[in-house]
Short mmCIF file of C-alpha atoms in Angstrom, two decimals:
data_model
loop_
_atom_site.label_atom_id
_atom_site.label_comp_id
_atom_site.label_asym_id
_atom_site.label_seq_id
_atom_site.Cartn_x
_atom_site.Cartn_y
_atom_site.Cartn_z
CA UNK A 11 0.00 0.00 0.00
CA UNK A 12 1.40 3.01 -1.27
CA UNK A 13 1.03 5.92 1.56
CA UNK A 14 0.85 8.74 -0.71
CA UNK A 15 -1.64 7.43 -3.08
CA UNK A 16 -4.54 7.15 -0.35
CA UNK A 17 -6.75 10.17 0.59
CA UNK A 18 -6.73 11.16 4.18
CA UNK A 19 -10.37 9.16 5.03
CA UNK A 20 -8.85 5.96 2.68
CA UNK A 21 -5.47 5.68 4.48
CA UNK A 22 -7.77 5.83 8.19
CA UNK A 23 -9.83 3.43 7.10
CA UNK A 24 -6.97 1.00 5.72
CA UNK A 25 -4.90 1.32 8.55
CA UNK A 26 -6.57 -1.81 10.03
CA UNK A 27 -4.94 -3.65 7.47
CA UNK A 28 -1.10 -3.08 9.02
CA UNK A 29 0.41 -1.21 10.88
CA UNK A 30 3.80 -1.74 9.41
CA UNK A 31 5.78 0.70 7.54
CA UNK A 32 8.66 0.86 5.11
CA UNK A 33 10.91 3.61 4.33
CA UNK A 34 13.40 2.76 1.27
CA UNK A 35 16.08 5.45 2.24
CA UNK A 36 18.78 6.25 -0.55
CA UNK A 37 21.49 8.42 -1.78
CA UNK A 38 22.42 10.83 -4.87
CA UNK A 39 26.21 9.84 -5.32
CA UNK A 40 28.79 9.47 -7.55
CA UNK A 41 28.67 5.35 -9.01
CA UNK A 42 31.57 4.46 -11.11
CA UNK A 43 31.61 6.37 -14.88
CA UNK A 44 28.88 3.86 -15.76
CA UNK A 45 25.91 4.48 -13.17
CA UNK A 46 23.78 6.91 -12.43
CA UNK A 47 23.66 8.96 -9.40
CA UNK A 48 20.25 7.30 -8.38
CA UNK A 49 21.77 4.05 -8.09
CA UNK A 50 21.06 3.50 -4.13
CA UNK A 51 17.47 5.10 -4.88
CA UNK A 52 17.06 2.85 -7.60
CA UNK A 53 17.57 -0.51 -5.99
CA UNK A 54 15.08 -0.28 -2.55
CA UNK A 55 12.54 1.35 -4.90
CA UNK A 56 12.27 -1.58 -7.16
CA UNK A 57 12.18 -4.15 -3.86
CA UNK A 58 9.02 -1.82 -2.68
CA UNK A 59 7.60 -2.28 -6.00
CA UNK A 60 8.42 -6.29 -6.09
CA UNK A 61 6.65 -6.38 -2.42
CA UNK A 62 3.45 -4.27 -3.23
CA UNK A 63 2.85 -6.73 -6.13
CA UNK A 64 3.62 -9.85 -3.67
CA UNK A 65 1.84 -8.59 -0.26
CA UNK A 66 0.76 -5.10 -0.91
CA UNK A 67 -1.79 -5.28 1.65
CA UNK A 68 0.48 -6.55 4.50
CA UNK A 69 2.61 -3.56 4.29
CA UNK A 70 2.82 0.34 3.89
CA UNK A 71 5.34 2.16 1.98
CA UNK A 72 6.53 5.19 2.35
CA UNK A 73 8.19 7.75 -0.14
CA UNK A 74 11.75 7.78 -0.40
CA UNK A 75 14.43 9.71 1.28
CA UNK A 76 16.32 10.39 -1.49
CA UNK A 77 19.33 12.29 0.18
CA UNK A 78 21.78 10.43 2.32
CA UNK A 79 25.43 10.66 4.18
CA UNK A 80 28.16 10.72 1.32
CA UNK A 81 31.03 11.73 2.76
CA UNK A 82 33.82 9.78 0.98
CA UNK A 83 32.33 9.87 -2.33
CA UNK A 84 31.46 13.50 -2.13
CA UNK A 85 35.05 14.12 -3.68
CA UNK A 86 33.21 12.81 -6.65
CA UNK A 87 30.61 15.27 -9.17
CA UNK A 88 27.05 15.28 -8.45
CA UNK A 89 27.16 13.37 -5.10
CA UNK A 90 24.86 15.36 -2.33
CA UNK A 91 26.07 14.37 1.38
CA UNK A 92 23.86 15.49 4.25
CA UNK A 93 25.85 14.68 7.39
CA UNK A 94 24.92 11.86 9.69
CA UNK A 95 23.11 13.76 12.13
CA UNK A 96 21.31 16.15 10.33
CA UNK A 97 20.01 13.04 8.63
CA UNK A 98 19.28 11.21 11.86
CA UNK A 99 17.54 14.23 13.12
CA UNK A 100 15.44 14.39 10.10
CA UNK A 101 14.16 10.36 9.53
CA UNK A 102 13.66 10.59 12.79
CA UNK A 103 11.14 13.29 12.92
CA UNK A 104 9.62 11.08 9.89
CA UNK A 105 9.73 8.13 11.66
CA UNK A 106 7.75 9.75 15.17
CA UNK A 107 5.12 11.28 12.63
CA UNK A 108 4.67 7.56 10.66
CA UNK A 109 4.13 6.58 14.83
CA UNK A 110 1.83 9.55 15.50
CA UNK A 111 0.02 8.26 13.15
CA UNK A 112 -0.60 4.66 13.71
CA UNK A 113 2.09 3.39 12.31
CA UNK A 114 3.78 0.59 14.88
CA UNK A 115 6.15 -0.85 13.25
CA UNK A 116 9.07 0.60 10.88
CA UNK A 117 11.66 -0.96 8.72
CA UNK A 118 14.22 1.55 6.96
CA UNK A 119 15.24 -0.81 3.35
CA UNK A 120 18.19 0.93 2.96
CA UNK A 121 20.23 1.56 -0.30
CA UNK A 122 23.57 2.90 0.85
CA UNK A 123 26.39 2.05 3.42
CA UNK A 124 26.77 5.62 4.31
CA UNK A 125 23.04 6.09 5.71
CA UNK A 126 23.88 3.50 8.77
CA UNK A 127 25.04 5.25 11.35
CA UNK A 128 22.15 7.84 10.69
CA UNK A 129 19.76 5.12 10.66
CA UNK A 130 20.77 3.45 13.76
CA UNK A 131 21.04 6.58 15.98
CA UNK A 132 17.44 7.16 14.73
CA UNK A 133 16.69 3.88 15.56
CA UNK A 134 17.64 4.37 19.10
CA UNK A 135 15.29 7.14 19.68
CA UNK A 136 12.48 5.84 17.78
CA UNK A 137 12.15 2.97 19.88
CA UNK A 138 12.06 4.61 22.79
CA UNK A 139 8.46 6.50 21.71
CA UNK A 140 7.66 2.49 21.80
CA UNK A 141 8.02 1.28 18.19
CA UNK A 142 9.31 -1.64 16.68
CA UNK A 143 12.38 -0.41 14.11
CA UNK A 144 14.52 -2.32 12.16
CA UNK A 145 17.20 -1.69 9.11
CA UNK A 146 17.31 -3.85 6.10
CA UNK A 147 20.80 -3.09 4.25
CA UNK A 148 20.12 -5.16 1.22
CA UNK A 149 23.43 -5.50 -0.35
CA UNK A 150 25.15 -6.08 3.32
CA UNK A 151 22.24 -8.42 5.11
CA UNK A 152 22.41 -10.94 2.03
CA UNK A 153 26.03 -11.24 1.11
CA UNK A 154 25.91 -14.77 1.48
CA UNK A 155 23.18 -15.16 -1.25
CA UNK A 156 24.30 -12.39 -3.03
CA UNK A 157 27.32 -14.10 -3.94
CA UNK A 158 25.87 -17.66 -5.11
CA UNK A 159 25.08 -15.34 -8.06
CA UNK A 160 28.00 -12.96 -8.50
CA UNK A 161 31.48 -13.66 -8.44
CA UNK A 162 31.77 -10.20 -6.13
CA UNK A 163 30.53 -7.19 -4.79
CA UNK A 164 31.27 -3.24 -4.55
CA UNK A 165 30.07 -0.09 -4.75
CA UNK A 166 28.91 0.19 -8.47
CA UNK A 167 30.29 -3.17 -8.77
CA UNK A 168 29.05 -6.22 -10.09
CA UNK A 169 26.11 -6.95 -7.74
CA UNK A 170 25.19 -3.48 -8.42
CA UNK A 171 25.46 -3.02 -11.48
CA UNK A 172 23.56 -6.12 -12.12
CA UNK A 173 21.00 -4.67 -10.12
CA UNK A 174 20.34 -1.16 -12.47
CA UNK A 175 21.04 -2.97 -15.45
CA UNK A 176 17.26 -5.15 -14.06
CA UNK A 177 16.07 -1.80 -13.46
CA UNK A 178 16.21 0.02 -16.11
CA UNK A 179 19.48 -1.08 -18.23
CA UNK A 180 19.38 2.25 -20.58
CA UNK A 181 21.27 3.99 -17.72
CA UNK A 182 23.92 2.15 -17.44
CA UNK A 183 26.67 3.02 -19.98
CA UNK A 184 28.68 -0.39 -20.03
CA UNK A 185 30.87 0.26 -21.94
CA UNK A 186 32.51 2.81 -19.26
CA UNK A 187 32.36 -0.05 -16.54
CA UNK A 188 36.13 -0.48 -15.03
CA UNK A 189 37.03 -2.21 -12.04
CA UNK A 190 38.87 -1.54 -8.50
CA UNK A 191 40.10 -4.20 -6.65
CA UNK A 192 41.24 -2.28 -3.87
CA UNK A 193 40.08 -3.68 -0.49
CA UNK A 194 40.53 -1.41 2.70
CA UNK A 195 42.43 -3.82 5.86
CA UNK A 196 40.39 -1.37 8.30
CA UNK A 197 37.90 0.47 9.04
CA UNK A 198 39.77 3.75 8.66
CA UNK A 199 39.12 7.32 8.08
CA UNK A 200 41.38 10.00 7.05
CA UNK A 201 41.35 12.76 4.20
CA UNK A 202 40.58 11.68 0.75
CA UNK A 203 39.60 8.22 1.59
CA UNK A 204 37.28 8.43 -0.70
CA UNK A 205 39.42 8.78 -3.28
CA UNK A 206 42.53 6.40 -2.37
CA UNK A 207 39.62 3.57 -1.47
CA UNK A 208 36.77 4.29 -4.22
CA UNK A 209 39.29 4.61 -7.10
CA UNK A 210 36.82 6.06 -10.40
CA UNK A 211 34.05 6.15 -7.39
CA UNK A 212 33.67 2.63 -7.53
CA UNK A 213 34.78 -0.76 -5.98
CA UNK A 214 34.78 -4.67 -7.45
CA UNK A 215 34.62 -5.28 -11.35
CA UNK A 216 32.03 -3.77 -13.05
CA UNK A 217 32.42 -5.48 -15.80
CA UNK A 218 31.07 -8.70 -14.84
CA UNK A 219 27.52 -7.57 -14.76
CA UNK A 220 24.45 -8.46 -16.48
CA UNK A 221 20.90 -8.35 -16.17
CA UNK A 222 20.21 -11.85 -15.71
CA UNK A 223 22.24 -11.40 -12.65
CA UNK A 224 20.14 -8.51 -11.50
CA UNK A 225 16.72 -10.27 -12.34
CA UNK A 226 18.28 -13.49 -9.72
CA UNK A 227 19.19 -11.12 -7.49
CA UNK A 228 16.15 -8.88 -6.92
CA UNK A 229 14.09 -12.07 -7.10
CA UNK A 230 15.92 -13.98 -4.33
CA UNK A 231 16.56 -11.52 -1.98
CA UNK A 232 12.90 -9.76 -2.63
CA UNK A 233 11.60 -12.85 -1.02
CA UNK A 234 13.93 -12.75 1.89
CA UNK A 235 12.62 -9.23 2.52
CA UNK A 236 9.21 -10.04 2.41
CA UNK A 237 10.00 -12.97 5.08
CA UNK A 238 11.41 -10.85 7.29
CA UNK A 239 8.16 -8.51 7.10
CA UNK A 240 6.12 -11.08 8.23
CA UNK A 241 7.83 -12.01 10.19
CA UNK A 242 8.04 -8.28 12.05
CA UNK A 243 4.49 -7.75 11.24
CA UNK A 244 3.37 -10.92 13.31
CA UNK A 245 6.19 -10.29 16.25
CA UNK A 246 8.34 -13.16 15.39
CA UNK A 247 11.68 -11.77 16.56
CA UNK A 248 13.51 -14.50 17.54
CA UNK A 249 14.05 -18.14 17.69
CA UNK A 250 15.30 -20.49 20.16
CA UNK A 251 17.49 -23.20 19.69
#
């Protein structure tokens, strides 16, 4: 269910139907030479369309945040960065209103690395106005299965790229896809890391990508998602063993 495409009176009445929400949140950023700039919009916005189809009346979705934290590739044209806690600040204001106004149960599908710390310190305050909040990195949470169809990953690599190419394979220029097989030993931050790290703003080989790749991969982990929705939406949190 689509938030935005109910009247005020529809949406009341409908709210019976779930109280679970979804927020794909994204990022404008530099992706290789070959991808757009939308590529972390892109990808959760296609799993939100792959869900409504499946169980579009077990769920809500919310528009996009479209903006996210870009530091390191902000070296790079066209990337937008809003720091990490203006952007907490912000989804979390979104995320009390969504509870405000019925809405129990939240689950960020995010699209980018960079929005996690944002998303977690939101987290921590949401759940203290008593809701239920959880953050789905796609392209982190399924590595594993993720790579029974690609040989790697990166950013604008080629689980990524096989991703847009699915989505809409006119913007991806191909024939510009490089690779950068530069991995980082640590978690470390210093000037231009973006650059030294994200060689051509991208990591992984680029070139490997299809679209049948994509297709496997939005169709595998789409069902994963929706599993763990359920799953949220009937309270099933944990197991034990």
């Amino acid at each position: 269910m689509y938030l935005i495409n109910y009247a005020s009176d529809d949406f009341q009445k409908n709210l019976q139907k779930s109280d679970i929400v979804i927020i794909p949140v994204g990022s404008v950023e530099a992706h290789g030479h070959h991808l757009p700039l939308g590529t972390d919009i892109f990808s959760p916005r296609l799993f939100c369309e792959m869900i409504e189809r499946k169980i579009g009346d077990y769920v809500w979705i919310a528009p996009e945040i479209p903006y996210g934290q870009s530091y390191d590739l902000s070296v790079y044209p066209g990337t937008i960065h809003v720091p990490s806690e203006v952007l907490a600040e912000y989804v979390y204001a979104v995320g009390k209103s969504l509870y405000e106004n019925g809405l129990k149960k939240l689950i960020f599908l995010n699209g980018h690395g960079g929005n996690i710390n944002a998303l977690n310190l939101a987290s921590e305050k949401l759940v203290q106005l008593g809701m239920v909040v959880l953050t789905i990195n796609w392209w982190l949470d399924f590595t594993k299965e993720i790579l029974t169809i690609t040989q790697g990953q990166g950013h604008a690599g080629e689980d990524e790229t096989s991703a847009i190419l699915y989505y809409n394979e006119k913007l991806v220029q191909m024939d510009k896809a490089t690779k950068n097989l530069k991995k980082p030993l640590y978690r470390v931050y210093f000037k231009d890391r973006g650059k030294v790290f994200y060689e051509n703003a991208m990591s992984g080989d680029a070139t490997l990508a299809t679209k049948e790749k994509g297709e496997k991969i939005f169709e595998l982990l789409t069902e994963k998602i929706i599993k763990i929705i359920l799953d949220i939406r009937e309270g099933r949190y944990f197991v034990e063993e």
